[in-house]
Tab-separated table of C-alpha atoms in Angstrom:
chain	number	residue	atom	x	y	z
A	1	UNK	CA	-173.869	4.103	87.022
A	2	UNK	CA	-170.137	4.609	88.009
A	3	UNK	CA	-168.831	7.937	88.734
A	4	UNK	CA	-166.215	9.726	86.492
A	5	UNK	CA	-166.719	6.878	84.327
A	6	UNK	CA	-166.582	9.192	80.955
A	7	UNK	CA	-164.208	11.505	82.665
A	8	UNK	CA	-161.547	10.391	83.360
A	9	UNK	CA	-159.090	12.286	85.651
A	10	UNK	CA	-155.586	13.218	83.841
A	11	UNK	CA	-152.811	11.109	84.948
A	12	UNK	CA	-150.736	13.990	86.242
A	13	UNK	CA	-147.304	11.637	86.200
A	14	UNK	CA	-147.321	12.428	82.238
A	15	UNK	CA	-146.688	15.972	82.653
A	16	UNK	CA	-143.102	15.618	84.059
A	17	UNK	CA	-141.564	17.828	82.085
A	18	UNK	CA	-141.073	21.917	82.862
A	19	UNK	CA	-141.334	24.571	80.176
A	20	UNK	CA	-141.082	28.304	80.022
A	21	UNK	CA	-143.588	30.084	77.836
A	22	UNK	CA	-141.639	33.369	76.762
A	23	UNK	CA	-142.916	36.317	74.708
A	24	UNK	CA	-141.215	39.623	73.111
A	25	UNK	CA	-140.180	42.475	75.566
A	26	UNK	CA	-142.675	45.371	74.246
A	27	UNK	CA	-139.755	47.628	73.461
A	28	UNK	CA	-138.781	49.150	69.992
A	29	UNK	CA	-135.720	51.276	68.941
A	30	UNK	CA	-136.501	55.215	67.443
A	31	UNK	CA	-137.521	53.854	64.386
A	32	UNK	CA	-139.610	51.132	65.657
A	33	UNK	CA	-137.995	48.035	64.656
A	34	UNK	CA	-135.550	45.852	66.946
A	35	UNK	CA	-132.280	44.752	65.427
A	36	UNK	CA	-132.100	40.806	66.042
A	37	UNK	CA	-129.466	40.583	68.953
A	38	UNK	CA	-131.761	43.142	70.636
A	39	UNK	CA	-134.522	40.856	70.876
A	40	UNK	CA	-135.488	40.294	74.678
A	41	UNK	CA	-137.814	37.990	75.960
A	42	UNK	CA	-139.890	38.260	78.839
A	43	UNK	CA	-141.538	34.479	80.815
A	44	UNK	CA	-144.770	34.283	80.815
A	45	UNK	CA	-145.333	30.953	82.254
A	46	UNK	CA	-143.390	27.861	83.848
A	47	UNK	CA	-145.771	24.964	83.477
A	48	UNK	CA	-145.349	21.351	83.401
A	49	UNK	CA	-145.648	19.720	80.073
A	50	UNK	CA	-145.909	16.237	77.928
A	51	UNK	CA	-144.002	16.093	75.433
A	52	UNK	CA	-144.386	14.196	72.063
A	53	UNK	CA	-142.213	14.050	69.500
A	54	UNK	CA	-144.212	14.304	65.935
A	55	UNK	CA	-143.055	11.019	63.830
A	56	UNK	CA	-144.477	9.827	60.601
A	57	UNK	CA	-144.760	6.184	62.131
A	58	UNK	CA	-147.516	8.871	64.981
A	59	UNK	CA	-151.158	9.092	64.241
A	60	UNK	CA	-152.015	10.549	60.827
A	61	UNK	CA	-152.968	13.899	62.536
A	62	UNK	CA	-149.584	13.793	63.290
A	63	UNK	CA	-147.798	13.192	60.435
A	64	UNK	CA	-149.941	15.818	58.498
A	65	UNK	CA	-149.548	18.121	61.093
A	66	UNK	CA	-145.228	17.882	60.927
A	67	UNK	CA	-145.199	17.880	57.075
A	68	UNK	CA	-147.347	21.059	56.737
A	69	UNK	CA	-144.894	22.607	58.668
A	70	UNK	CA	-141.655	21.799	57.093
A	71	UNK	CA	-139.788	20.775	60.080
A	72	UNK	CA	-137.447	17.889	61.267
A	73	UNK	CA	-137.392	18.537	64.592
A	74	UNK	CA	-141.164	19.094	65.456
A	75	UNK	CA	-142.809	18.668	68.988
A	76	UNK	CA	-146.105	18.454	70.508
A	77	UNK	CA	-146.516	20.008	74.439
A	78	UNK	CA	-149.496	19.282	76.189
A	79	UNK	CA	-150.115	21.291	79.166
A	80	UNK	CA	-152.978	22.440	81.590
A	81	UNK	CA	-155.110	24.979	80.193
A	82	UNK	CA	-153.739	28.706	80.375
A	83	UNK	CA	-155.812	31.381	78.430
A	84	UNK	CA	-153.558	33.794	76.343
A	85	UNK	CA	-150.726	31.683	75.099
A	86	UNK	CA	-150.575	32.808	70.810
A	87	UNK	CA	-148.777	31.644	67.965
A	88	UNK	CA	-146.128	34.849	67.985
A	89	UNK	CA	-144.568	33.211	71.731
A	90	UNK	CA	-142.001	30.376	72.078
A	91	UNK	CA	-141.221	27.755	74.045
A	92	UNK	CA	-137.632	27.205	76.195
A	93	UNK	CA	-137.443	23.660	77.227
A	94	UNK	CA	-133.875	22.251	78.591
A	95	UNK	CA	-131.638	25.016	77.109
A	96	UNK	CA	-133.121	24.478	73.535
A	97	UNK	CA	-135.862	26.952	71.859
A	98	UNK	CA	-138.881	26.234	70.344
A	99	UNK	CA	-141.162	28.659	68.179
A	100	UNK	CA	-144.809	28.162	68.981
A	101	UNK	CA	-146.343	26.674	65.102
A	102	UNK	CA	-149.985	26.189	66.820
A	103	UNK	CA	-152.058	26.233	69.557
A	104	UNK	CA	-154.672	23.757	70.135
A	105	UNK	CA	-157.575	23.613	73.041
A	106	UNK	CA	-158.153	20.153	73.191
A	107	UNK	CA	-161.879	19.425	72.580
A	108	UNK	CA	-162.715	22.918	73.804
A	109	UNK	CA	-162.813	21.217	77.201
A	110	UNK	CA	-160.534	24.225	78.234
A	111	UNK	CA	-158.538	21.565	80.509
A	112	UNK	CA	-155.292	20.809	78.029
A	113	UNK	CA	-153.514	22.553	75.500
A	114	UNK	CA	-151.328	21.115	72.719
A	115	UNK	CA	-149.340	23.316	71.419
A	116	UNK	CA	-146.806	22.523	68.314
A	117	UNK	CA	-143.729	24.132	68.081
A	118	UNK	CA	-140.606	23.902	65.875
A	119	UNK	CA	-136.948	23.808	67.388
A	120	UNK	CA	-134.682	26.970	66.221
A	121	UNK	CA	-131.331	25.686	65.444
């Protein structure tokens, strides 16, 4: 019996690309609300990342996945598991922004995420 032979080790030349996982500063104005322009963000994480871009001519997971969401520009990061990364976070990749649609554990292996995320224009 060879070793490894159903687990095979991730090819760590696919995650070439570096993201920052950001979420909202905590703060809130006296009435508890924070005007738009106020918004900060604080960095979570810098990780490195595959990136996919969601196609209908992709998988069919795919293509359901980009046409529940409404979205032309639509990408898929995969990245090393890191417990605590939500929905209400986004995603700053090579000066554009990215809100965070879903977050997937692949398998439930806890060894890759995929998360899906939507560029703001």
């Amino acid at each position: 019996m060879q070793l490894n032979k159903y687990k095979p080790k991730m090819n760590s030349g696919l995650f070439r690309h570096r993201i920052t996982i950001q979420k909202h500063e905590a703060d809130a104005n006296e009435n508890g609300f924070r005007s738009p322009e106020e918004q900060k963000y604080l960095n979570v994480k810098s990780a490195w990342a595959m990136i996919k871009t969601l196609s209908d001519k992709g998988s069919a997971y795919e293509f359901y996945e980009a046409a529940t969401t409404h979205a032309q520009n639509t990408n898929s990061f995969v990245i090393r598991y890191t417990p605590g990364i939500t929905a209400d976070m986004r995603i700053k990749y090579n000066g554009r922004t990215f809100e965070i649609l879903s977050v997937i554990n692949d398998g439930e292996l806890n060894k890759t995420l995929t998360i899906v995320g939507r560029e703001l224009i």
